[in-house]
């Protein structure tokens, strides 16, 4: 019956879940993130009994433990973002291009560095 002795259990269960989630996520605040426009947002702390909620591109504090965005999930957003992968790939390609160019300049007979290496000047050739 409504208002009977068992009517407080759903509320108590919800409260218990909220307290347990706050203990588990107590040290987890919202980490820095990049929104859909590419703007950087610094990390921030949430108040007691609130959690970091949201998505990879928008974060906020909320009281609903079912919307909790854990620190692991937040880090996963950063590790596999397309911009991060593109930046790493372009840096690797640039590095390989520079090393290849330098090696070719020392091995190609038409390059200035190759000619310098093959015909060093001696002090007597003044």
GROMACS .gro file of C-alpha atoms in nm:
model
  126
    1UNK     CA    1   0.000   0.000   0.000
    2UNK     CA    2   0.121   0.355  -0.068
    3UNK     CA    3   0.281   0.516   0.233
    4UNK     CA    4   0.340   0.178   0.396
    5UNK     CA    5   0.666   0.057   0.549
    6UNK     CA    6   0.815  -0.055   0.215
    7UNK     CA    7   0.752   0.269   0.024
    8UNK     CA    8   1.083   0.428   0.125
    9UNK     CA    9   1.299   0.153  -0.029
   10UNK     CA   10   1.311   0.284  -0.388
   11UNK     CA   11   1.426   0.622  -0.257
   12UNK     CA   12   1.678   0.459  -0.025
   13UNK     CA   13   1.808   0.242  -0.310
   14UNK     CA   14   1.857   0.547  -0.531
   15UNK     CA   15   2.034   0.729  -0.249
   16UNK     CA   16   2.257   0.425  -0.188
   17UNK     CA   17   2.353   0.411  -0.558
   18UNK     CA   18   2.434   0.784  -0.553
   19UNK     CA   19   2.654   0.751  -0.242
   20UNK     CA   20   2.835   0.445  -0.383
   21UNK     CA   21   2.896   0.619  -0.714
   22UNK     CA   22   3.033   0.927  -0.537
   23UNK     CA   23   3.278   0.710  -0.343
   24UNK     CA   24   3.391   0.534  -0.659
   25UNK     CA   25   3.424   0.856  -0.858
   26UNK     CA   26   3.534   1.076  -0.569
   27UNK     CA   27   3.867   1.174  -0.721
   28UNK     CA   28   3.746   1.190  -1.078
   29UNK     CA   29   3.679   1.539  -1.201
   30UNK     CA   30   3.615   1.659  -1.552
   31UNK     CA   31   3.944   1.651  -1.744
   32UNK     CA   32   4.033   1.901  -2.017
   33UNK     CA   33   3.862   1.845  -2.348
   34UNK     CA   34   3.821   1.981  -2.699
   35UNK     CA   35   3.469   2.065  -2.815
   36UNK     CA   36   3.325   2.008  -3.164
   37UNK     CA   37   3.453   2.349  -3.279
   38UNK     CA   38   3.809   2.260  -3.182
   39UNK     CA   39   3.814   2.492  -2.878
   40UNK     CA   40   4.014   2.374  -2.578
   41UNK     CA   41   3.844   2.372  -2.235
   42UNK     CA   42   4.042   2.330  -1.912
   43UNK     CA   43   3.950   2.065  -1.657
   44UNK     CA   44   3.735   2.152  -1.358
   45UNK     CA   45   3.625   2.008  -1.024
   46UNK     CA   46   3.272   1.903  -0.942
   47UNK     CA   47   3.112   1.967  -0.604
   48UNK     CA   48   3.050   1.692  -0.351
   49UNK     CA   49   2.777   1.446  -0.463
   50UNK     CA   50   2.809   1.561  -0.825
   51UNK     CA   51   2.985   1.381  -1.106
   52UNK     CA   52   3.146   1.463  -1.435
   53UNK     CA   53   2.882   1.398  -1.698
   54UNK     CA   54   2.841   1.457  -2.068
   55UNK     CA   55   3.021   1.345  -2.382
   56UNK     CA   56   3.369   1.366  -2.531
   57UNK     CA   57   3.291   1.714  -2.665
   58UNK     CA   58   3.084   1.864  -2.382
   59UNK     CA   59   3.128   1.808  -2.008
   60UNK     CA   60   2.938   1.932  -1.706
   61UNK     CA   61   2.869   1.837  -1.345
   62UNK     CA   62   2.547   1.652  -1.263
   63UNK     CA   63   2.391   1.450  -0.980
   64UNK     CA   64   2.273   1.155  -1.189
   65UNK     CA   65   2.515   0.862  -1.137
   66UNK     CA   66   2.380   0.698  -1.454
   67UNK     CA   67   2.527   0.983  -1.663
   68UNK     CA   68   2.869   0.952  -1.498
   69UNK     CA   69   3.164   1.000  -1.737
   70UNK     CA   70   3.456   0.821  -1.574
   71UNK     CA   71   3.816   0.934  -1.601
   72UNK     CA   72   3.892   0.631  -1.814
   73UNK     CA   73   3.615   0.723  -2.058
   74UNK     CA   74   3.742   1.083  -2.068
   75UNK     CA   75   4.097   0.967  -2.148
   76UNK     CA   76   3.964   0.735  -2.420
   77UNK     CA   77   3.807   1.040  -2.587
   78UNK     CA   78   4.148   1.207  -2.610
   79UNK     CA   79   4.348   0.906  -2.721
   80UNK     CA   80   4.152   0.826  -3.035
   81UNK     CA   81   4.034   1.163  -3.161
   82UNK     CA   82   4.077   1.209  -3.538
   83UNK     CA   83   4.279   1.529  -3.489
   84UNK     CA   84   4.524   1.350  -3.260
   85UNK     CA   85   4.575   1.067  -3.507
   86UNK     CA   86   4.614   1.312  -3.798
   87UNK     CA   87   4.872   1.516  -3.602
   88UNK     CA   88   5.080   1.213  -3.515
   89UNK     CA   89   5.065   1.079  -3.871
   90UNK     CA   90   5.171   1.412  -4.023
   91UNK     CA   91   5.462   1.442  -3.778
   92UNK     CA   92   5.585   1.093  -3.869
   93UNK     CA   93   5.558   1.166  -4.244
   94UNK     CA   94   5.747   1.495  -4.202
   95UNK     CA   95   6.024   1.325  -4.003
   96UNK     CA   96   6.064   1.051  -4.266
   97UNK     CA   97   6.072   1.313  -4.545
   98UNK     CA   98   6.347   1.514  -4.372
   99UNK     CA   99   6.563   1.207  -4.300
  100UNK     CA  100   6.517   1.079  -4.657
  101UNK     CA  101   6.614   1.417  -4.803
  102UNK     CA  102   6.931   1.437  -4.595
  103UNK     CA  103   7.034   1.079  -4.682
  104UNK     CA  104   6.969   1.139  -5.053
  105UNK     CA  105   7.174   1.460  -5.050
  106UNK     CA  106   7.476   1.269  -4.921
  107UNK     CA  107   7.436   0.991  -5.180
  108UNK     CA  108   7.329   1.175  -5.498
  109UNK     CA  109   7.617   1.298  -5.715
  110UNK     CA  110   7.427   1.610  -5.826
  111UNK     CA  111   7.378   1.735  -5.470
  112UNK     CA  112   7.606   1.996  -5.315
  113UNK     CA  113   7.662   1.794  -4.994
  114UNK     CA  114   7.777   1.491  -5.196
  115UNK     CA  115   8.022   1.702  -5.395
  116UNK     CA  116   8.160   1.862  -5.077
  117UNK     CA  117   8.216   1.520  -4.926
  118UNK     CA  118   8.389   1.381  -5.235
  119UNK     CA  119   8.617   1.681  -5.292
  120UNK     CA  120   8.723   1.824  -4.957
  121UNK     CA  121   8.936   2.137  -4.968
  122UNK     CA  122   9.279   2.120  -4.820
  123UNK     CA  123   9.451   2.419  -4.661
  124UNK     CA  124   9.707   2.428  -4.945
  125UNK     CA  125   9.440   2.480  -5.215
  126UNK     CA  126   9.386   2.848  -5.123
   0.00000   0.00000   0.00000
